PDB file of C-alpha atoms in Angstrom:
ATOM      1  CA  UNK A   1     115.417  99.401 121.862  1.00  0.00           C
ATOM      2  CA  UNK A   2     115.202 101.933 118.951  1.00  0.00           C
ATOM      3  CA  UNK A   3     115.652 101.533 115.744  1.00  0.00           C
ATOM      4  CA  UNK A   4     116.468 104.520 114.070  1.00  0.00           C
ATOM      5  CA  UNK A   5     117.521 103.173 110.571  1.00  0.00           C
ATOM      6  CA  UNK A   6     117.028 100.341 108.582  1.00  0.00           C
ATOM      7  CA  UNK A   7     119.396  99.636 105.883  1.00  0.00           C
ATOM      8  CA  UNK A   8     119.094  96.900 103.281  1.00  0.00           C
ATOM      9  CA  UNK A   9     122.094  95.079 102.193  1.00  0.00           C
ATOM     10  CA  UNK A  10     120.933  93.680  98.688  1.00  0.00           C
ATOM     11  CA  UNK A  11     122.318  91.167  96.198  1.00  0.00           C
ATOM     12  CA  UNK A  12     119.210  91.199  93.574  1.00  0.00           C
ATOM     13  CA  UNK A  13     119.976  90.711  89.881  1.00  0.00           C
ATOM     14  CA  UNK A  14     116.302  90.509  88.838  1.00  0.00           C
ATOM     15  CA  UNK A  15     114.773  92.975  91.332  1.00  0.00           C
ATOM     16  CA  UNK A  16     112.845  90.449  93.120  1.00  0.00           C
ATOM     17  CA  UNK A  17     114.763  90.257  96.374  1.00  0.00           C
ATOM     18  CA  UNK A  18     115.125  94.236  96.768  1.00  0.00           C
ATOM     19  CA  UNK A  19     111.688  93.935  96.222  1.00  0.00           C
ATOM     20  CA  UNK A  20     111.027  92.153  99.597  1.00  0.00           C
ATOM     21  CA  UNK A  21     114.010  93.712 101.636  1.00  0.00           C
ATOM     22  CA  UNK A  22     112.251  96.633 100.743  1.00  0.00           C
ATOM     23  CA  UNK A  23     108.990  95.989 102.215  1.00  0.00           C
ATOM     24  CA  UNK A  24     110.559  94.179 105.605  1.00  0.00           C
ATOM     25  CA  UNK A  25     112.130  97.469 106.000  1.00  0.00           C
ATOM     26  CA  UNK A  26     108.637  99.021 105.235  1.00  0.00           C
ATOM     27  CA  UNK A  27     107.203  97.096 107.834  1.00  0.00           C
ATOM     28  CA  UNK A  28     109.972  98.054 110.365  1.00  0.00           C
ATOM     29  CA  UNK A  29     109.125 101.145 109.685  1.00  0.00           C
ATOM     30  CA  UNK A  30     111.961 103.056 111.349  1.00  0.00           C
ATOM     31  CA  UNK A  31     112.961 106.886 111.045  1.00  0.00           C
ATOM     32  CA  UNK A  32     115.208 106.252 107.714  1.00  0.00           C
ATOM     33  CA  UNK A  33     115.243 103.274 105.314  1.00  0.00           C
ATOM     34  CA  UNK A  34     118.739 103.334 103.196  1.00  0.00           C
ATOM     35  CA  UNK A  35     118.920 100.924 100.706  1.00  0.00           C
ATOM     36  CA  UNK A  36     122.515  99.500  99.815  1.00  0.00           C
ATOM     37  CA  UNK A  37     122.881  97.358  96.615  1.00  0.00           C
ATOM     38  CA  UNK A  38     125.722  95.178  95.953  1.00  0.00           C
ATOM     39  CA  UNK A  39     124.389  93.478  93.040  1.00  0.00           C
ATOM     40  CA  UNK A  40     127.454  94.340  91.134  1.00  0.00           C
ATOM     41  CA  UNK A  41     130.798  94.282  91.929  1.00  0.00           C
ATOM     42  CA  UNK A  42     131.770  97.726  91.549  1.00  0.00           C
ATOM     43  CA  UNK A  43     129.351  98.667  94.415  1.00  0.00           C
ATOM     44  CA  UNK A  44     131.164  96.489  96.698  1.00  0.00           C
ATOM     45  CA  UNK A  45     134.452  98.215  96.895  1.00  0.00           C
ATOM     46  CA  UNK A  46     133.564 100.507 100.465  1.00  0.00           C
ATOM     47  CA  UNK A  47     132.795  98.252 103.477  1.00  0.00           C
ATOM     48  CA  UNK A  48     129.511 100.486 105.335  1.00  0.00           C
ATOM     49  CA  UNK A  49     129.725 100.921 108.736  1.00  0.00           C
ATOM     50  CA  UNK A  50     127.265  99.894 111.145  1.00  0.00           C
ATOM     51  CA  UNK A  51     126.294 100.800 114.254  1.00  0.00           C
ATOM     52  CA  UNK A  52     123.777  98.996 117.570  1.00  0.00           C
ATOM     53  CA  UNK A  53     121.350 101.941 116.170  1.00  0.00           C
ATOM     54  CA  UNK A  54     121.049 100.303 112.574  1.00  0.00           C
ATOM     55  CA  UNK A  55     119.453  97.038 112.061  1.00  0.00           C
ATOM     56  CA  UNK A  56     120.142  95.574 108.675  1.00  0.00           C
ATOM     57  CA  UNK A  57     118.066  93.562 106.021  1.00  0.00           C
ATOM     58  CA  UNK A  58     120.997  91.220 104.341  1.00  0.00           C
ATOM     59  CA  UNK A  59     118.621  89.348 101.229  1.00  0.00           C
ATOM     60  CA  UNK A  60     120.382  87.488  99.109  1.00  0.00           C
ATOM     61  CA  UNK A  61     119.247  85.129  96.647  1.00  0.00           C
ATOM     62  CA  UNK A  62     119.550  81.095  96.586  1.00  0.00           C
ATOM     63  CA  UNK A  63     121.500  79.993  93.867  1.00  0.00           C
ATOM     64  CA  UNK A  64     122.133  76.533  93.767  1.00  0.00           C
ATOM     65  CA  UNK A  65     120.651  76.073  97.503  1.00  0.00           C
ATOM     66  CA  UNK A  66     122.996  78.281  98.900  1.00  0.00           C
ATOM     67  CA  UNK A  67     124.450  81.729  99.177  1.00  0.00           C
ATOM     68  CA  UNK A  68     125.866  82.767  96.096  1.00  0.00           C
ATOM     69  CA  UNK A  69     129.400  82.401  95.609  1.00  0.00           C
ATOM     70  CA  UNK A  70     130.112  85.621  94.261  1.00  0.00           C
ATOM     71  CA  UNK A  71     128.575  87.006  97.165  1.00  0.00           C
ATOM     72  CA  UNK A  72     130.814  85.454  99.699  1.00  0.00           C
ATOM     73  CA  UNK A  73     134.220  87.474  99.721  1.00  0.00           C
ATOM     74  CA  UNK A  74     132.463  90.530 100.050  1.00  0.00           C
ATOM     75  CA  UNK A  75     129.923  88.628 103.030  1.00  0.00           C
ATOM     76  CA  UNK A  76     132.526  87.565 104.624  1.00  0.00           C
ATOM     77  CA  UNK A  77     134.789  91.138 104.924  1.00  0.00           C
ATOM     78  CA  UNK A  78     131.713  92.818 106.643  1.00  0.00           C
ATOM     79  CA  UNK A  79     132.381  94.085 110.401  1.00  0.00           C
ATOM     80  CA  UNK A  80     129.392  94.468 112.185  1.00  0.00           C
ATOM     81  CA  UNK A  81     129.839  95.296 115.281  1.00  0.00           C
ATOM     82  CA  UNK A  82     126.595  94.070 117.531  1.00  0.00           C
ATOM     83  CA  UNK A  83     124.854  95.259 115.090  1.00  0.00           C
ATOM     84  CA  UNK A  84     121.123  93.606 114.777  1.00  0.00           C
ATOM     85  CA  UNK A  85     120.344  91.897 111.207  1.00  0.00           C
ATOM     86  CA  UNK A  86     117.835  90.412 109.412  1.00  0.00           C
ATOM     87  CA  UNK A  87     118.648  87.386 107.457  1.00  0.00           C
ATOM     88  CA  UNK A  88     116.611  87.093 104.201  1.00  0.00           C
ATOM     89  CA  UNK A  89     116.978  84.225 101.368  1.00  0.00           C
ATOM     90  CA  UNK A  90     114.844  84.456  98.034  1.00  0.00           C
ATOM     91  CA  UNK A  91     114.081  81.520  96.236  1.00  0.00           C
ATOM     92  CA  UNK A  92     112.417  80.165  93.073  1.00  0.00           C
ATOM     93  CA  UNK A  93     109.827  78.025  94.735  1.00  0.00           C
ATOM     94  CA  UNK A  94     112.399  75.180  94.450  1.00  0.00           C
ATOM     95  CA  UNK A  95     113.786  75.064  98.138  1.00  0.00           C
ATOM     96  CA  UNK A  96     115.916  77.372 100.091  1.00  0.00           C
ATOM     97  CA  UNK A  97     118.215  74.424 101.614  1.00  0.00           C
ATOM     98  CA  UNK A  98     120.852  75.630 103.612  1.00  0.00           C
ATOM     99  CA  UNK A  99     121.106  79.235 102.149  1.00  0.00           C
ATOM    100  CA  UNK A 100     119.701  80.453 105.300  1.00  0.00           C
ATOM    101  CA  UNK A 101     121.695  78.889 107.434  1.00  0.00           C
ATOM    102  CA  UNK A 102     125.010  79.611 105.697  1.00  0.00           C
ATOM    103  CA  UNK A 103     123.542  83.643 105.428  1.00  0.00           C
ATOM    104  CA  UNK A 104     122.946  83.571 109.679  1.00  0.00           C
ATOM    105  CA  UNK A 105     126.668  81.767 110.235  1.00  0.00           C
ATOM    106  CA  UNK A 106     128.519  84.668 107.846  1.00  0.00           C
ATOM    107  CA  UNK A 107     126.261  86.904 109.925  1.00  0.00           C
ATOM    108  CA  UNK A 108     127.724  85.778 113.082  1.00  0.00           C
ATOM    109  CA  UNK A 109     130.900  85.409 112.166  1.00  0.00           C
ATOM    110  CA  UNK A 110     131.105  89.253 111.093  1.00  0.00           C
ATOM    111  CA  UNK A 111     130.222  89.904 114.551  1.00  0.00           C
ATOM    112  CA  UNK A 112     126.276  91.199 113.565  1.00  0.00           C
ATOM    113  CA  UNK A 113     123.315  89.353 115.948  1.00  0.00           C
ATOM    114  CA  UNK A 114     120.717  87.755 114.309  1.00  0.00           C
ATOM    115  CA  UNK A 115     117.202  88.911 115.520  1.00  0.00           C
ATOM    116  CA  UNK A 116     114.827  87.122 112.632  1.00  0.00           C
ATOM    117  CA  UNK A 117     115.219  85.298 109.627  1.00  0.00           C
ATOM    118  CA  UNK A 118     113.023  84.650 106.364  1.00  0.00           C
ATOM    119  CA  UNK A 119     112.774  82.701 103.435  1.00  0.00           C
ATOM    120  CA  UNK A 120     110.546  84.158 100.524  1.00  0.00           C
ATOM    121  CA  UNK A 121     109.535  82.910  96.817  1.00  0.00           C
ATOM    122  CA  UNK A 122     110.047  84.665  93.964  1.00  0.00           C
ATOM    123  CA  UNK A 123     109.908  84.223  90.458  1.00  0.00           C
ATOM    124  CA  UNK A 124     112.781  81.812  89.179  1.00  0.00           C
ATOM    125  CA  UNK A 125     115.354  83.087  87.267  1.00  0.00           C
ATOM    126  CA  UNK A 126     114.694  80.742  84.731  1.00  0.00           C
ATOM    127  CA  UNK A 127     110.997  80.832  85.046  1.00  0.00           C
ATOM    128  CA  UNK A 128     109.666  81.861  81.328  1.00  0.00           C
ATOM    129  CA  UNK A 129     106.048  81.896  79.478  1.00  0.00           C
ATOM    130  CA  UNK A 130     106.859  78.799  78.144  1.00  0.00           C
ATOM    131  CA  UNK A 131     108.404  77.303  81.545  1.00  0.00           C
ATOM    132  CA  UNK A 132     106.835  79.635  83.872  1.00  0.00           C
ATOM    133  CA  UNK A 133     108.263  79.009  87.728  1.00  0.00           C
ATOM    134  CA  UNK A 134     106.872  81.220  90.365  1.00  0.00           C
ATOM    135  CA  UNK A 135     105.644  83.504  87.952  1.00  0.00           C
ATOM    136  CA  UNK A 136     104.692  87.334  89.044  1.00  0.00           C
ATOM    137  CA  UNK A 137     106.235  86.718  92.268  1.00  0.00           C
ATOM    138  CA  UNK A 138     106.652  88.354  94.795  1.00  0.00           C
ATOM    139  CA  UNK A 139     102.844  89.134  94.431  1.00  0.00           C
ATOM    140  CA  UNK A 140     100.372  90.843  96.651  1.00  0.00           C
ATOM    141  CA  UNK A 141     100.436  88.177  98.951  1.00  0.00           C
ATOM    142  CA  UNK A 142     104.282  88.200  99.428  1.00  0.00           C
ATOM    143  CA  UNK A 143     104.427  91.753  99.922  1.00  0.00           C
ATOM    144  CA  UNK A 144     101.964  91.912 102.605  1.00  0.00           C
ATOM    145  CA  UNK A 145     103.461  88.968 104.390  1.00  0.00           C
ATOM    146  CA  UNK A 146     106.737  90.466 104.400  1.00  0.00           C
ATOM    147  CA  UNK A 147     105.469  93.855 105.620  1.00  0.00           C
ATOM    148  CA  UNK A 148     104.056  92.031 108.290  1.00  0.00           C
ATOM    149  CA  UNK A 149     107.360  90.464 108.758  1.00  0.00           C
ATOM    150  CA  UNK A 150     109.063  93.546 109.463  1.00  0.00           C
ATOM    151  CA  UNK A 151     106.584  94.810 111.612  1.00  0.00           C
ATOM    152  CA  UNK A 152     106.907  91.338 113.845  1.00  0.00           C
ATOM    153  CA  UNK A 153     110.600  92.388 113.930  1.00  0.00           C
ATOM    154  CA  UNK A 154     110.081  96.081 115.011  1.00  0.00           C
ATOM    155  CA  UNK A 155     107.501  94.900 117.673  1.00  0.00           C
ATOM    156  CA  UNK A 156     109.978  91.923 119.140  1.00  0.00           C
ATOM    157  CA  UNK A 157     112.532  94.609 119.509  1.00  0.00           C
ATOM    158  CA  UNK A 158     110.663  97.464 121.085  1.00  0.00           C
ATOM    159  CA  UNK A 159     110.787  94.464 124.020  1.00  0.00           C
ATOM    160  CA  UNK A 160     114.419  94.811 124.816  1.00  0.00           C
ATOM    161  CA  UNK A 161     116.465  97.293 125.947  1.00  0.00           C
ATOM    162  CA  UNK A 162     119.644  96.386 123.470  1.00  0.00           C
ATOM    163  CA  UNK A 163     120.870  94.086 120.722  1.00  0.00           C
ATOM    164  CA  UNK A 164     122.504  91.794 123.314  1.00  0.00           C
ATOM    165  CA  UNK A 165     119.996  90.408 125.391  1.00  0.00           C
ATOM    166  CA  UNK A 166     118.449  89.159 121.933  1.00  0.00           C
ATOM    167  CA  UNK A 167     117.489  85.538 122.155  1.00  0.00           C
ATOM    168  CA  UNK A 168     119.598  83.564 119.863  1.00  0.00           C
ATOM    169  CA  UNK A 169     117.142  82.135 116.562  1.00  0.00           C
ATOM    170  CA  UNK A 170     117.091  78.865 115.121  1.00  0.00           C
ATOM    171  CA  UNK A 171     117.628  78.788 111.610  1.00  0.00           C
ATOM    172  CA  UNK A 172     116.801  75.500 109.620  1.00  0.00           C
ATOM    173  CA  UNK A 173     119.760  73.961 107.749  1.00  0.00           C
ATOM    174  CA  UNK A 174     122.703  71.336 107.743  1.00  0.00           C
ATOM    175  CA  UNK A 175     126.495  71.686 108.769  1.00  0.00           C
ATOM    176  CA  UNK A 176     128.689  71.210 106.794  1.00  0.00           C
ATOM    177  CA  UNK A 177     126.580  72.541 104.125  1.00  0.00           C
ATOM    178  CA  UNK A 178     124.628  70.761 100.832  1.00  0.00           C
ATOM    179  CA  UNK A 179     127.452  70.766  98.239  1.00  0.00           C
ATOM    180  CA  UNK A 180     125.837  72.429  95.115  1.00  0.00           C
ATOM    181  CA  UNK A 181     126.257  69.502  92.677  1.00  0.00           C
ATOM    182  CA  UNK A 182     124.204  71.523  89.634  1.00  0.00           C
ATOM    183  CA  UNK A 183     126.814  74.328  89.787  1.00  0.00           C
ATOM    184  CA  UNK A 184     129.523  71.927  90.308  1.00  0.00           C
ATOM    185  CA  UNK A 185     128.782  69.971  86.942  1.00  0.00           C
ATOM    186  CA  UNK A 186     128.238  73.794  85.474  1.00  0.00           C
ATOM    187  CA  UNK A 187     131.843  74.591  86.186  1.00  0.00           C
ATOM    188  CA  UNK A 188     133.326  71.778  84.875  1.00  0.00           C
ATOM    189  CA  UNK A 189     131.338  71.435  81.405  1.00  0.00           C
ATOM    190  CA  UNK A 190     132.177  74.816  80.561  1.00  0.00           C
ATOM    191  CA  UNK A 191     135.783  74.040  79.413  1.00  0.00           C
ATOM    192  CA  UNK A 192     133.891  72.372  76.695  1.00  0.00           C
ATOM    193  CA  UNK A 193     130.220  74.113  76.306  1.00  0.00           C
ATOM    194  CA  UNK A 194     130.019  77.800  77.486  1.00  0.00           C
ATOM    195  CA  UNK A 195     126.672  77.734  79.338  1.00  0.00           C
ATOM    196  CA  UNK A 196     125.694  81.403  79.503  1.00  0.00           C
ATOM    197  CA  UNK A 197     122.559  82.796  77.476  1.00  0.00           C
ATOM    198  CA  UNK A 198     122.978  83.273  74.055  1.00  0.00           C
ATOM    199  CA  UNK A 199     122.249  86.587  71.529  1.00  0.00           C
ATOM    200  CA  UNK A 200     119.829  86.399  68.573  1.00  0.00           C
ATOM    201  CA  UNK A 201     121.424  89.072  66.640  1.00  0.00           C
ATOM    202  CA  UNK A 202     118.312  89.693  64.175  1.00  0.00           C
ATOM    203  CA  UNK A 203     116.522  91.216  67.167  1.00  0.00           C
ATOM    204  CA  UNK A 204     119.769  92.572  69.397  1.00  0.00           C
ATOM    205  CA  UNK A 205     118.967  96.435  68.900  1.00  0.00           C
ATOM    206  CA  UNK A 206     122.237  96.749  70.900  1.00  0.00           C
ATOM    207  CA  UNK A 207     120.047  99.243  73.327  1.00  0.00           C
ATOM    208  CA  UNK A 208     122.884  97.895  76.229  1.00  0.00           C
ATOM    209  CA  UNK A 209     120.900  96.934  79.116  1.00  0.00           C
ATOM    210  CA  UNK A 210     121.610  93.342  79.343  1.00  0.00           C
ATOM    211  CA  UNK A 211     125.241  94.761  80.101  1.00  0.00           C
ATOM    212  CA  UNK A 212     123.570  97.068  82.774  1.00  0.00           C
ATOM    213  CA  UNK A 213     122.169  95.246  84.776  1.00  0.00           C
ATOM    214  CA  UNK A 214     124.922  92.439  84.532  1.00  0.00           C
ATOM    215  CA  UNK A 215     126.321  91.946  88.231  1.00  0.00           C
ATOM    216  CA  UNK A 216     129.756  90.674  87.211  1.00  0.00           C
ATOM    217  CA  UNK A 217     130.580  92.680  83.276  1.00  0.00           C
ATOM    218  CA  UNK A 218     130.611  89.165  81.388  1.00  0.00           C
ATOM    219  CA  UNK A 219     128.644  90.952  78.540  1.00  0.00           C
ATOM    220  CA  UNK A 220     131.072  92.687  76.337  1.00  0.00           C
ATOM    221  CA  UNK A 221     130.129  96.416  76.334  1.00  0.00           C
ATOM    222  CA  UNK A 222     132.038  96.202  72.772  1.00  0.00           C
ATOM    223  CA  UNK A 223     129.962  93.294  71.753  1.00  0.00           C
ATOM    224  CA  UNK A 224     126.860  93.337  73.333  1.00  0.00           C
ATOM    225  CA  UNK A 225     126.005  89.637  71.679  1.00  0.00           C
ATOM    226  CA  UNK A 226     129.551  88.388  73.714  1.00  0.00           C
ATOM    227  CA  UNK A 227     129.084  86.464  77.330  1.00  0.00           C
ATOM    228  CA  UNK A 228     132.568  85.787  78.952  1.00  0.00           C
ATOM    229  CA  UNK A 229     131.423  82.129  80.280  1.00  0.00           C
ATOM    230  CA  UNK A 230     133.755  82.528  83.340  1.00  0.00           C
ATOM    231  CA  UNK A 231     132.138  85.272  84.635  1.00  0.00           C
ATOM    232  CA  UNK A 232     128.628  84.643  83.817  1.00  0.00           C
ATOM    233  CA  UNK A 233     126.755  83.480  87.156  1.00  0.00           C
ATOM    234  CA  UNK A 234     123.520  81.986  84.575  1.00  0.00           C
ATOM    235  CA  UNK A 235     121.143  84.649  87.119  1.00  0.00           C
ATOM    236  CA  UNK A 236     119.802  85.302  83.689  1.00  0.00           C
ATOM    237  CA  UNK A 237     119.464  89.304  84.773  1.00  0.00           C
ATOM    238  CA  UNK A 238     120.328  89.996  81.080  1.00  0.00           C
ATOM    239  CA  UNK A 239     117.228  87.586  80.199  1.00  0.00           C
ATOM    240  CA  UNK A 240     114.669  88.897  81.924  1.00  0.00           C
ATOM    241  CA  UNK A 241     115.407  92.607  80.974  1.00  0.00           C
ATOM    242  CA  UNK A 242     115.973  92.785  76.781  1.00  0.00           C
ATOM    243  CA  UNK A 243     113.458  94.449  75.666  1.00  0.00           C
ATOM    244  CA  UNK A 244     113.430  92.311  72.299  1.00  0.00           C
ATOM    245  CA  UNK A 245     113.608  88.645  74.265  1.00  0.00           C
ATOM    246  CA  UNK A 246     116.579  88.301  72.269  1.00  0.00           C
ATOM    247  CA  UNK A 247     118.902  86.941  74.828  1.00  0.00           C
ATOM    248  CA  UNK A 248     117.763  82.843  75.839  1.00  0.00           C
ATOM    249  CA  UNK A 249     119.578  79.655  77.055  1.00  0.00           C
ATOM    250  CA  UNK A 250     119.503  77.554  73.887  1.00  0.00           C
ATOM    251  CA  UNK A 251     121.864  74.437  75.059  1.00  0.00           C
ATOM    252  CA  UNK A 252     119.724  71.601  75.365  1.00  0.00           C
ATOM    253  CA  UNK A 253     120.829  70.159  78.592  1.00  0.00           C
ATOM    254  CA  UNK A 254     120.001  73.317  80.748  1.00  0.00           C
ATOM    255  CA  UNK A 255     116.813  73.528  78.475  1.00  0.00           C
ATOM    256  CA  UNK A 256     116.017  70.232  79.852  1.00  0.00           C
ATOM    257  CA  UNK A 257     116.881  71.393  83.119  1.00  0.00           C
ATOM    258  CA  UNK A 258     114.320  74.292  82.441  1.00  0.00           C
ATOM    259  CA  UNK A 259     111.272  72.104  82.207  1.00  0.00           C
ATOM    260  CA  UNK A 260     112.026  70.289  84.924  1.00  0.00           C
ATOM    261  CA  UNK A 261     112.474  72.357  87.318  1.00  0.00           C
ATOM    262  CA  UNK A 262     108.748  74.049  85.851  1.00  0.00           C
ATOM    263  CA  UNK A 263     107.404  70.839  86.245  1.00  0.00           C
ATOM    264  CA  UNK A 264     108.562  69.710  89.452  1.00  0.00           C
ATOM    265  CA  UNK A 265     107.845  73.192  91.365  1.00  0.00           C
ATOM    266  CA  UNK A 266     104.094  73.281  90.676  1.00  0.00           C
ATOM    267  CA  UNK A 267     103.132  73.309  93.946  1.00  0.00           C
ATOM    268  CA  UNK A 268     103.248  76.937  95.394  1.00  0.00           C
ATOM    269  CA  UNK A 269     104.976  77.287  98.680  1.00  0.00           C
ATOM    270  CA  UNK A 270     104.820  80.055 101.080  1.00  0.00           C
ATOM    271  CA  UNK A 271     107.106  82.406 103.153  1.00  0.00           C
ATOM    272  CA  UNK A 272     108.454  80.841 105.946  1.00  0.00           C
ATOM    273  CA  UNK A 273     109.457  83.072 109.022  1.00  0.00           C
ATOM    274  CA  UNK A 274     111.838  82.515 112.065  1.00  0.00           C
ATOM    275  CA  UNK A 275     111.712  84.913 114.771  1.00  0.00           C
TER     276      UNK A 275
END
């Protein structure tokens, strides 16, 4: 079959996920590559339409071992129609858990047919100097791998003549999925400690790009040092951007959290592929 477009579907806070749907569809290397980011939720309001002619790059990624929740309304409105997708999670060397498997069965369900999957590492979200996790990644090696990726897809479908004699791909994963206990226990100590990143007003310069790049508005645009904890998703977007490092998570608990998570994801893993 030919693929004459690829377009990414992209949830990426940090960058680091666009990052790698970006080079699958490099390695796809079809006639146009359109790139459609739904990081925040004012880009989600059209539905695109697909057709057996597309293939898509959905990359989300893994918050608490699975999809993120403020991803799955929107996921789960999408009409595909036959259309073949590529299922990508992005994780923070942790483990991707059932993320994958949850991002193939919303897949299916909105009628798209899953030709390959992927799990790739990037740098965690709360990965600093201090606590680095994954740092600098996706690197070299990452982007290679998931050029090569794409070109494994493009080379598998050449072999067919349409989406639906695809083979059907086994994902790795539970049903019914892990329950994310971390984000759980989030939820419910936030009536009493608000659990977003906090502003160190000597160095805020108020330059406004913490509430950017902020995928649901919690950052007052009136005061730039305000988080509404309700809406914050912790993907610590507004972190990793301020120019002045003036934004950090300062309650001790998720400090603690912090160093272990740096100190029990030494080891580095690797992409894994399913095709």
């Amino acid at each position: 079959m030919k693929i004459k477009s690829v377009r990414c579907l992209c949830f990426s806070p940090t960058g680091t996920t666009k990052t790698i749907a970006e080079s699958i569809a490099q390695g796809i290397h079809s006639e146009s590559v359109e790139i459609i980011d739904i990081t925040k939720r004012a880009q989600r309001g059209e539905q695109p339409v697909f057709s057996e002619d597309d293939i898509v790059v959905l990359a989300t990624p893994v918050y608490y071992g699975r999809v993120p929740e403020e991803l799955l309304p929107y996921l789960t409105s999408l009409k595909a129609g036959q259309t073949p997708v590529v299922l990508v999670a992005v994780y923070g060397n942790r483990a991707f858990e059932d993320a994958l498997k949850e991002l193939h069965d919303i897949a299916v369900d909105a009628e798209f047919i899953p030709v390959a999957g992927g799990a790739f590492i990037a740098e965690h979200s709360y990965s600093s100097t201090t606590y680095p996790i994954a740092q600098n990644r996706p690197d070299e090696n990452d982007i290679q791998k998931a050029i090569e990726f794409g070109a494994g897809i493009r080379k598998k479908l050449q072999h067919v003549e349409s989406p639906a004699h695809l083979a059907a791909i086994t994902i790795p994963g539970q049903s019914p999925y892990i329950e994310p206990a971390h984000l759980n226990m989030i939820k419910e100590a936030r009536s009493m400690v608000a659990l977003t990143p906090e502003t160190d007003v000597s160095k805020c310069t108020k330059c406004g790009q913490c509430a950017d790049v902020c995928p649901t508005g919690a950052i007052s645009l009136e005061d730039l040092t305000q988080t509404d904890r309700w809406q914050c998703l912790i993907c610590f977007a507004c972190v990793k951007i301020c120019p002045e490092e003036a934004r950090q998570m300062n309650e001790p608990n998720f400090q603690s959290a912090i160093q272990a998570l740096h100190q029990n994801c030494q080891e580095k893993k690797e992409p894994e592929i399913f095709l």
